[in-house]
Every structure is written in C-alpha cells, then in structure tokens.
C-alpha cells in the first residue's frame, strides 16, 4: 500500500465520542475542584467533596466539613482554602502530620494544590482534582453506583452501614436527637407469590419513590436495608416527631393504589421507631430497638407504628 493510500486511510479513521462521553465532558466542564478519598474507611473510599466555598476542615470531628472516622486523623487535621482561584492546603498542627506527594507539610504553611496531588492525613489518603477534571464525574458516578440500590434508586445497606455511625457521632457531638424508623412491607412474600416477582419489584420501586419524593427532608437518610426492609435515619428529630413521620408514612402507603398491569395490589407497612438514649454507645443499639419495635408491630397485626420504650 502506498504512503498516499495509508494517509487516506488515516484521514478516514477518527474516534467519535459516544453520547455518554459527551455528557461526561459537559458535566466535567461544570465540575468544581474536589477532594477524593482514596485510602481510608472502606465505606468512604471514592467519596468526594466539592470545594466551592472558602474553607473546608479535614478531620475526625463530626463538625469537620470533610469528616473522616479514622483515629489516625486529628479532630481538625488540615484545612483546604480557596483564594484567588487557587486551592491551597494548610496543616493545622496535626498529631500525625500532613504529607503531600510524599513530602511533609510544615504546620500553618499553605501549600498550593495541583491536579492529582495526593494528600496523606495520618493513614488516610486523598487526591485533589482541579476544576473541570473529567475524573470528578467518573469517580462520583462510580461511588454513587456503590451506594445506591439498583432497583429502588435509594441508598443501599452498605451506605446505611457507613452513614449510621457518622449520624450517631454527630448526634452526640452536637447534642441533638437521632431517631430511626424501620419498616417492612406487609406480607411481601404473598405479593410475590400471588402477583409475580415483577409486581413485587413494582411495589418496592413505588414505595421508595413515594417516600423519597414526599417525605424525605434535607438531613434525612433513606435506605433499603433488606429485601422488603427500609430504614430512615432522622438526625435532629426527637422521637415524638419521628412517630408522627412514621404514621404519615403508614397512611400514605395504605391510601395509595398500587396497580401493576391493570391489577390493584393491596399494600401496607409495619413500622418501628426508636431514638438515641443517653447511655447508647453505637447507632446499632438504636437500630436494634427500632427493629424490635417493628417486630411488635408485625406481631400486633401489622399496618401499625410501634415506638420503642428504650
């Protein structure tokens, strides 16, 4: 083949981005600089924090804007600063030091961050991505996929296991209430057996959608914690208000018409409610009490709310 023919073939060959890639490029152009957790608590690996305001503290304190539950990280370990379009990092005299790309950072001495810089705080490693980096979009999508239940598009059990301890520590630190609502779809096996598993999936999707769209507030955390089991973490919500929310959920589901392929499916839920007590040392204790209250609702005839007496 002649050189001219080779050049013609080369001219005809091009790489055309897919629509998905074009969307990612467009989204990346709008993406602010961000910090991504590379090494640390398993449930947080891949999580990212956009840097859009003037300052973000990285630390073990629940008050830190970038909160990491790892004992090697100081309560206020370092701070990310935004000044004049540049992003800098300053060590806040941390116990285990801050290291950028293998070099120790002198305390209280701002260092300008560059794209892909690695920041080590104790045993936890972050990566900095500059504004407009397409990796910001891909990393966020990957992390979200690992946190979201594929069927219902709400948080999954893994996400709940990560968020629960964080909510508990914030509740303790800020001295605000933490309530938990757990609920099951009543006789869900019967729904699957009578109407088919596709109908059961439809019920799960609709229950999740209705609650997500109408009953979830900014600080609430809603997850699918099992097959037909769901959990809400309500930070800053006392148990009396949590009971009212649970009752609204119950009546909403009871009064809704679930129709699949022309067939109406009767659906109700049983709920349990519990709140943090003064002697609790973990969020699991609250969850267990809520689960026990849920069991009492089911024993008592279902389609009802039971509040734990702590």
mmCIF file of C-alpha atoms in Angstrom:
data_model
loop_
_atom_site.group_PDB
_atom_site.id
_atom_site.type_symbol
_atom_site.label_atom_id
_atom_site.label_comp_id
_atom_site.label_asym_id
_atom_site.label_seq_id
_atom_site.Cartn_x
_atom_site.Cartn_y
_atom_site.Cartn_z
ATOM 1 C CA UNK A 1 0.000 0.000 0.000
ATOM 2 C CA UNK A 2 1.394 3.421 -0.940
ATOM 3 C CA UNK A 3 2.072 6.181 1.587
ATOM 4 C CA UNK A 4 -0.700 8.229 -0.037
ATOM 5 C CA UNK A 5 -3.226 5.422 0.454
ATOM 6 C CA UNK A 6 -2.082 4.983 4.047
ATOM 7 C CA UNK A 7 -2.600 8.696 4.668
ATOM 8 C CA UNK A 8 -6.064 8.475 3.097
ATOM 9 C CA UNK A 9 -6.976 5.619 5.452
ATOM 10 C CA UNK A 10 -5.683 7.569 8.412
ATOM 11 C CA UNK A 11 -7.722 10.578 7.380
ATOM 12 C CA UNK A 12 -10.844 8.415 7.259
ATOM 13 C CA UNK A 13 -10.250 6.991 10.716
ATOM 14 C CA UNK A 14 -11.455 9.043 13.687
ATOM 15 C CA UNK A 15 -12.552 8.448 17.237
ATOM 16 C CA UNK A 16 -16.034 9.809 17.807
ATOM 17 C CA UNK A 17 -17.032 10.272 21.440
ATOM 18 C CA UNK A 18 -20.197 8.462 22.471
ATOM 19 C CA UNK A 19 -23.157 10.460 23.737
ATOM 20 C CA UNK A 20 -22.307 9.278 27.246
ATOM 21 C CA UNK A 21 -18.758 10.550 26.916
ATOM 22 C CA UNK A 22 -20.014 13.874 25.547
ATOM 23 C CA UNK A 23 -22.274 14.228 28.570
ATOM 24 C CA UNK A 24 -19.366 13.464 30.900
ATOM 25 C CA UNK A 25 -17.235 16.091 29.165
ATOM 26 C CA UNK A 26 -20.008 18.652 29.526
ATOM 27 C CA UNK A 27 -20.534 17.784 33.195
ATOM 28 C CA UNK A 28 -16.811 17.903 33.850
ATOM 29 C CA UNK A 29 -16.645 21.427 32.486
ATOM 30 C CA UNK A 30 -19.020 22.492 35.260
ATOM 31 C CA UNK A 31 -17.336 20.434 37.993
ATOM 32 C CA UNK A 32 -15.672 22.409 40.793
ATOM 33 C CA UNK A 33 -12.329 21.313 42.241
ATOM 34 C CA UNK A 34 -12.756 18.445 44.671
ATOM 35 C CA UNK A 35 -11.097 16.184 47.222
ATOM 36 C CA UNK A 36 -11.495 12.403 46.725
ATOM 37 C CA UNK A 37 -10.818 9.794 49.426
ATOM 38 C CA UNK A 38 -8.514 7.077 48.019
ATOM 39 C CA UNK A 39 -7.450 5.136 51.132
ATOM 40 C CA UNK A 40 -9.371 5.081 54.408
ATOM 41 C CA UNK A 41 -12.607 3.699 55.894
ATOM 42 C CA UNK A 42 -13.926 1.152 53.388
ATOM 43 C CA UNK A 43 -17.394 2.668 53.164
ATOM 44 C CA UNK A 44 -15.916 6.060 52.240
ATOM 45 C CA UNK A 45 -13.395 5.073 49.559
ATOM 46 C CA UNK A 46 -14.267 7.002 46.403
ATOM 47 C CA UNK A 47 -16.317 9.644 48.194
ATOM 48 C CA UNK A 48 -15.627 13.166 47.019
ATOM 49 C CA UNK A 49 -16.196 16.631 48.411
ATOM 50 C CA UNK A 50 -16.560 19.594 46.022
ATOM 51 C CA UNK A 51 -14.506 22.636 47.015
ATOM 52 C CA UNK A 52 -16.864 25.532 46.383
ATOM 53 C CA UNK A 53 -16.555 27.758 49.469
ATOM 54 C CA UNK A 54 -13.580 29.449 51.099
ATOM 55 C CA UNK A 55 -12.523 26.758 53.578
ATOM 56 C CA UNK A 56 -13.006 23.086 54.443
ATOM 57 C CA UNK A 57 -11.530 21.411 57.519
ATOM 58 C CA UNK A 58 -10.473 17.763 57.093
ATOM 59 C CA UNK A 59 -10.699 15.959 60.415
ATOM 60 C CA UNK A 60 -12.139 13.359 62.760
ATOM 61 C CA UNK A 61 -14.546 15.799 64.392
ATOM 62 C CA UNK A 62 -18.150 15.416 63.175
ATOM 63 C CA UNK A 63 -18.096 19.199 62.790
ATOM 64 C CA UNK A 64 -15.405 18.972 60.108
ATOM 65 C CA UNK A 65 -16.632 19.742 56.606
ATOM 66 C CA UNK A 66 -14.662 16.713 55.369
ATOM 67 C CA UNK A 67 -15.335 14.242 58.182
ATOM 68 C CA UNK A 68 -13.305 11.015 58.307
ATOM 69 C CA UNK A 69 -13.830 8.461 61.072
ATOM 70 C CA UNK A 70 -10.229 7.289 61.484
ATOM 71 C CA UNK A 71 -8.222 7.615 64.709
ATOM 72 C CA UNK A 72 -5.008 8.442 62.832
ATOM 73 C CA UNK A 73 -6.660 11.698 61.697
ATOM 74 C CA UNK A 74 -6.711 14.638 64.121
ATOM 75 C CA UNK A 75 -10.060 16.203 65.014
ATOM 76 C CA UNK A 76 -9.042 19.238 62.948
ATOM 77 C CA UNK A 77 -6.188 17.867 60.855
ATOM 78 C CA UNK A 78 -5.805 20.296 57.973
ATOM 79 C CA UNK A 79 -7.782 22.837 56.012
ATOM 80 C CA UNK A 80 -8.438 23.322 52.312
ATOM 81 C CA UNK A 81 -8.513 27.001 51.329
ATOM 82 C CA UNK A 82 -9.746 28.756 48.183
ATOM 83 C CA UNK A 83 -8.139 32.100 47.426
ATOM 84 C CA UNK A 84 -7.771 33.941 44.136
ATOM 85 C CA UNK A 85 -8.842 30.946 42.102
ATOM 86 C CA UNK A 86 -6.206 28.724 43.714
ATOM 87 C CA UNK A 87 -6.811 25.843 46.112
ATOM 88 C CA UNK A 88 -4.331 25.515 48.966
ATOM 89 C CA UNK A 89 -3.934 23.175 51.934
ATOM 90 C CA UNK A 90 -2.679 24.090 55.392
ATOM 91 C CA UNK A 91 -1.782 21.667 58.191
ATOM 92 C CA UNK A 92 -3.499 22.646 61.468
ATOM 93 C CA UNK A 93 -0.680 21.355 63.695
ATOM 94 C CA UNK A 94 -1.993 17.811 63.395
ATOM 95 C CA UNK A 95 -0.585 14.981 65.516
ATOM 96 C CA UNK A 96 0.278 12.640 62.628
ATOM 97 C CA UNK A 97 1.260 15.363 60.147
ATOM 98 C CA UNK A 98 0.059 16.100 56.650
ATOM 99 C CA UNK A 99 2.013 14.803 53.651
ATOM 100 C CA UNK A 100 1.578 15.965 50.042
ATOM 101 C CA UNK A 101 3.117 13.731 47.366
ATOM 102 C CA UNK A 102 5.455 12.169 49.920
ATOM 103 C CA UNK A 103 6.656 15.464 51.434
ATOM 104 C CA UNK A 104 5.771 16.642 54.939
ATOM 105 C CA UNK A 105 3.875 19.922 55.131
ATOM 106 C CA UNK A 106 5.037 22.452 57.691
ATOM 107 C CA UNK A 107 2.207 23.393 60.083
ATOM 108 C CA UNK A 108 0.308 26.588 59.298
ATOM 109 C CA UNK A 109 2.121 26.978 55.952
ATOM 110 C CA UNK A 110 -0.301 26.988 52.966
ATOM 111 C CA UNK A 111 0.684 24.799 50.021
ATOM 112 C CA UNK A 112 -0.975 25.291 46.617
ATOM 113 C CA UNK A 113 -2.549 22.045 45.387
ATOM 114 C CA UNK A 114 -2.090 20.846 41.821
ATOM 115 C CA UNK A 115 -4.174 18.390 39.827
ATOM 116 C CA UNK A 116 -3.820 14.776 41.076
ATOM 117 C CA UNK A 117 -1.819 15.764 44.179
ATOM 118 C CA UNK A 118 -2.081 13.090 46.877
ATOM 119 C CA UNK A 119 -2.667 14.300 50.436
ATOM 120 C CA UNK A 120 -1.945 11.934 53.336
ATOM 121 C CA UNK A 121 -3.527 12.686 56.728
ATOM 122 C CA UNK A 122 -2.476 10.021 59.219
ATOM 123 C CA UNK A 123 -3.339 6.745 57.463
ATOM 124 C CA UNK A 124 -5.950 8.329 55.192
ATOM 125 C CA UNK A 125 -5.080 9.383 51.630
ATOM 126 C CA UNK A 126 -6.960 11.890 49.488
ATOM 127 C CA UNK A 127 -6.491 13.070 45.920
ATOM 128 C CA UNK A 128 -7.070 16.602 44.688
ATOM 129 C CA UNK A 129 -8.790 17.103 41.329
ATOM 130 C CA UNK A 130 -8.732 20.541 39.758
ATOM 131 C CA UNK A 131 -11.769 22.330 38.328
ATOM 132 C CA UNK A 132 -13.157 20.715 35.169
ATOM 133 C CA UNK A 133 -11.399 17.365 35.602
ATOM 134 C CA UNK A 134 -13.462 14.619 33.908
ATOM 135 C CA UNK A 135 -12.310 12.190 36.620
ATOM 136 C CA UNK A 136 -14.518 14.164 39.036
ATOM 137 C CA UNK A 137 -17.582 12.955 37.129
ATOM 138 C CA UNK A 138 -16.435 9.344 36.679
ATOM 139 C CA UNK A 139 -15.363 8.964 40.322
ATOM 140 C CA UNK A 140 -18.649 10.418 41.559
ATOM 141 C CA UNK A 141 -20.636 8.079 39.319
ATOM 142 C CA UNK A 142 -18.666 5.039 40.495
ATOM 143 C CA UNK A 143 -19.104 5.968 44.158
ATOM 144 C CA UNK A 144 -22.821 6.606 43.691
ATOM 145 C CA UNK A 145 -23.280 3.237 41.989
ATOM 146 C CA UNK A 146 -21.738 1.544 45.023
ATOM 147 C CA UNK A 147 -24.049 3.422 47.408
ATOM 148 C CA UNK A 148 -27.354 3.185 45.548
ATOM 149 C CA UNK A 149 -29.742 0.238 45.359
ATOM 150 C CA UNK A 150 -30.108 -0.561 41.658
ATOM 151 C CA UNK A 151 -33.818 -1.377 41.837
ATOM 152 C CA UNK A 152 -35.252 1.374 44.044
ATOM 153 C CA UNK A 153 -32.604 4.073 43.430
ATOM 154 C CA UNK A 154 -32.339 4.905 47.114
ATOM 155 C CA UNK A 155 -29.347 4.192 49.373
ATOM 156 C CA UNK A 156 -28.416 0.543 49.933
ATOM 157 C CA UNK A 157 -27.464 -1.332 53.111
ATOM 158 C CA UNK A 158 -23.748 -0.652 52.601
ATOM 159 C CA UNK A 159 -24.423 3.068 52.526
ATOM 160 C CA UNK A 160 -26.541 2.732 55.681
ATOM 161 C CA UNK A 161 -23.707 0.927 57.478
ATOM 162 C CA UNK A 162 -21.432 3.842 56.651
ATOM 163 C CA UNK A 163 -23.851 6.653 57.394
ATOM 164 C CA UNK A 164 -25.195 5.245 60.669
ATOM 165 C CA UNK A 165 -22.009 5.712 62.731
ATOM 166 C CA UNK A 166 -21.491 9.182 61.243
ATOM 167 C CA UNK A 167 -25.020 10.266 62.186
ATOM 168 C CA UNK A 168 -24.584 8.835 65.703
ATOM 169 C CA UNK A 169 -21.344 10.727 66.291
ATOM 170 C CA UNK A 170 -22.834 13.973 65.015
ATOM 171 C CA UNK A 171 -25.820 13.455 67.307
ATOM 172 C CA UNK A 172 -23.510 13.031 70.304
ATOM 173 C CA UNK A 173 -21.149 15.849 69.392
ATOM 174 C CA UNK A 174 -23.870 18.393 68.615
ATOM 175 C CA UNK A 175 -26.176 17.118 71.377
ATOM 176 C CA UNK A 176 -29.137 16.761 69.031
ATOM 177 C CA UNK A 177 -31.592 13.852 68.898
ATOM 178 C CA UNK A 178 -31.233 10.968 66.471
ATOM 179 C CA UNK A 179 -34.273 8.848 65.649
ATOM 180 C CA UNK A 180 -34.533 5.748 63.478
ATOM 181 C CA UNK A 181 -37.582 4.406 61.662
ATOM 182 C CA UNK A 182 -37.515 0.885 60.262
ATOM 183 C CA UNK A 183 -40.343 -0.625 58.251
ATOM 184 C CA UNK A 184 -41.296 -3.722 56.270
ATOM 185 C CA UNK A 185 -43.829 -4.193 53.506
ATOM 186 C CA UNK A 186 -46.509 -6.439 54.999
ATOM 187 C CA UNK A 187 -46.921 -9.946 53.548
ATOM 188 C CA UNK A 188 -44.440 -9.176 50.780
ATOM 189 C CA UNK A 189 -43.847 -12.864 50.046
ATOM 190 C CA UNK A 190 -47.559 -13.195 49.380
ATOM 191 C CA UNK A 191 -47.346 -10.295 46.912
ATOM 192 C CA UNK A 192 -44.582 -12.103 45.012
ATOM 193 C CA UNK A 193 -46.364 -15.453 45.127
ATOM 194 C CA UNK A 194 -49.744 -14.059 44.078
ATOM 195 C CA UNK A 195 -48.857 -11.402 41.526
ATOM 196 C CA UNK A 196 -45.307 -12.377 40.484
ATOM 197 C CA UNK A 197 -41.859 -11.037 41.245
ATOM 198 C CA UNK A 198 -42.163 -8.257 38.661
ATOM 199 C CA UNK A 199 -45.194 -6.983 40.571
ATOM 200 C CA UNK A 200 -43.192 -7.212 43.792
ATOM 201 C CA UNK A 201 -40.416 -5.144 42.215
ATOM 202 C CA UNK A 202 -43.021 -2.592 41.127
ATOM 203 C CA UNK A 203 -44.254 -2.280 44.727
ATOM 204 C CA UNK A 204 -40.690 -1.805 46.044
ATOM 205 C CA UNK A 205 -39.984 0.873 43.438
ATOM 206 C CA UNK A 206 -43.232 2.745 44.076
ATOM 207 C CA UNK A 207 -42.922 2.665 47.882
ATOM 208 C CA UNK A 208 -39.370 4.004 47.602
ATOM 209 C CA UNK A 209 -40.350 6.701 45.106
ATOM 210 C CA UNK A 210 -43.318 7.942 47.122
ATOM 211 C CA UNK A 211 -41.342 8.243 50.341
ATOM 212 C CA UNK A 212 -38.268 9.725 48.648
ATOM 213 C CA UNK A 213 -40.262 12.376 46.801
ATOM 214 C CA UNK A 214 -42.733 13.372 49.508
ATOM 215 C CA UNK A 215 -41.391 12.559 52.952
ATOM 216 C CA UNK A 216 -37.590 12.907 52.954
ATOM 217 C CA UNK A 217 -36.128 16.152 54.298
ATOM 218 C CA UNK A 218 -32.660 17.544 53.626
ATOM 219 C CA UNK A 219 -30.937 15.885 56.605
ATOM 220 C CA UNK A 220 -32.822 12.568 56.448
ATOM 221 C CA UNK A 221 -31.198 9.381 55.189
ATOM 222 C CA UNK A 222 -33.411 6.782 53.492
ATOM 223 C CA UNK A 223 -32.182 3.315 52.550
ATOM 224 C CA UNK A 224 -33.285 -0.144 51.515
ATOM 225 C CA UNK A 225 -31.776 -2.251 54.281
ATOM 226 C CA UNK A 226 -33.056 -5.655 53.123
ATOM 227 C CA UNK A 227 -35.351 -7.328 50.617
ATOM 228 C CA UNK A 228 -38.553 -5.526 51.652
ATOM 229 C CA UNK A 229 -36.999 -3.700 54.606
ATOM 230 C CA UNK A 230 -36.296 0.033 54.767
ATOM 231 C CA UNK A 231 -34.597 2.363 57.239
ATOM 232 C CA UNK A 232 -34.732 6.108 57.829
ATOM 233 C CA UNK A 233 -32.133 7.953 59.923
ATOM 234 C CA UNK A 234 -33.540 11.225 61.211
ATOM 235 C CA UNK A 235 -30.770 13.438 62.627
ATOM 236 C CA UNK A 236 -32.105 16.278 64.763
ATOM 237 C CA UNK A 237 -35.548 14.673 65.063
ATOM 238 C CA UNK A 238 -36.938 13.816 68.535
ATOM 239 C CA UNK A 239 -38.858 10.603 68.981
ATOM 240 C CA UNK A 240 -42.279 12.279 69.161
ATOM 241 C CA UNK A 241 -41.778 13.875 65.763
ATOM 242 C CA UNK A 242 -40.339 10.623 64.407
ATOM 243 C CA UNK A 243 -43.522 8.838 65.465
ATOM 244 C CA UNK A 244 -45.599 11.417 63.555
ATOM 245 C CA UNK A 245 -43.435 10.915 60.461
ATOM 246 C CA UNK A 246 -43.815 7.141 60.741
ATOM 247 C CA UNK A 247 -47.591 7.453 60.975
ATOM 248 C CA UNK A 248 -47.641 9.681 57.871
ATOM 249 C CA UNK A 249 -45.613 7.057 56.014
ATOM 250 C CA UNK A 250 -48.025 4.338 57.090
ATOM 251 C CA UNK A 251 -51.137 6.221 55.984
ATOM 252 C CA UNK A 252 -49.525 7.337 52.714
ATOM 253 C CA UNK A 253 -48.772 3.744 51.711
ATOM 254 C CA UNK A 254 -52.129 2.421 52.939
ATOM 255 C CA UNK A 255 -54.085 5.049 50.991
ATOM 256 C CA UNK A 256 -52.152 4.682 47.746
ATOM 257 C CA UNK A 257 -53.424 2.483 44.923
ATOM 258 C CA UNK A 258 -50.673 0.181 43.716
ATOM 259 C CA UNK A 259 -51.619 -1.027 40.236
ATOM 260 C CA UNK A 260 -49.494 -3.370 38.159
ATOM 261 C CA UNK A 261 -50.559 -4.400 34.661
ATOM 262 C CA UNK A 262 -54.145 -3.472 35.437
ATOM 263 C CA UNK A 263 -54.282 -5.329 38.747
ATOM 264 C CA UNK A 264 -54.576 -3.473 42.058
ATOM 265 C CA UNK A 265 -52.280 -4.788 44.798
ATOM 266 C CA UNK A 266 -53.128 -4.035 48.452
ATOM 267 C CA UNK A 267 -50.012 -2.733 50.231
ATOM 268 C CA UNK A 268 -49.420 -1.736 53.846
ATOM 269 C CA UNK A 269 -46.310 -1.357 56.000
ATOM 270 C CA UNK A 270 -45.385 -2.045 59.631
ATOM 271 C CA UNK A 271 -43.024 0.366 61.361
ATOM 272 C CA UNK A 272 -40.793 0.620 64.420
ATOM 273 C CA UNK A 273 -39.393 3.845 65.908
ATOM 274 C CA UNK A 274 -36.531 4.412 68.363
ATOM 275 C CA UNK A 275 -34.308 7.309 69.430
ATOM 276 C CA UNK A 276 -30.826 7.739 70.871
ATOM 277 C CA UNK A 277 -30.689 7.295 74.648
ATOM 278 C CA UNK A 278 -28.093 8.818 76.955
ATOM 279 C CA UNK A 279 -26.270 5.542 77.570
ATOM 280 C CA UNK A 280 -26.124 4.409 73.929
ATOM 281 C CA UNK A 281 -22.604 3.866 72.598
ATOM 282 C CA UNK A 282 -23.421 2.991 68.987
ATOM 283 C CA UNK A 283 -26.072 3.627 66.367
ATOM 284 C CA UNK A 284 -26.699 -0.117 66.120
ATOM 285 C CA UNK A 285 -28.316 -0.035 69.567
ATOM 286 C CA UNK A 286 -30.932 2.420 68.303
ATOM 287 C CA UNK A 287 -31.423 0.395 65.141
ATOM 288 C CA UNK A 288 -31.952 -2.808 67.145
ATOM 289 C CA UNK A 289 -34.600 -1.133 69.313
ATOM 290 C CA UNK A 290 -36.371 0.189 66.222
ATOM 291 C CA UNK A 291 -36.234 -3.299 64.713
ATOM 292 C CA UNK A 292 -37.680 -4.815 67.891
ATOM 293 C CA UNK A 293 -40.480 -2.240 67.785
ATOM 294 C CA UNK A 294 -41.119 -3.174 64.147
ATOM 295 C CA UNK A 295 -41.400 -6.823 65.159
ATOM 296 C CA UNK A 296 -44.021 -5.855 67.755
ATOM 297 C CA UNK A 297 -45.983 -4.027 65.043
ATOM 298 C CA UNK A 298 -45.991 -7.205 62.966
ATOM 299 C CA UNK A 299 -46.969 -9.329 65.965
ATOM 300 C CA UNK A 300 -49.759 -6.896 66.785
ATOM 301 C CA UNK A 301 -51.476 -7.310 63.435
ATOM 302 C CA UNK A 302 -49.285 -5.253 61.039
ATOM 303 C CA UNK A 303 -50.068 -1.889 59.367
ATOM 304 C CA UNK A 304 -49.191 -0.005 62.540
ATOM 305 C CA UNK A 305 -46.450 2.027 64.247
ATOM 306 C CA UNK A 306 -44.759 0.907 67.464
ATOM 307 C CA UNK A 307 -42.407 3.186 69.410
ATOM 308 C CA UNK A 308 -39.569 1.697 71.441
ATOM 309 C CA UNK A 309 -39.683 2.457 75.144
ATOM 310 C CA UNK A 310 -35.843 2.440 75.278
#
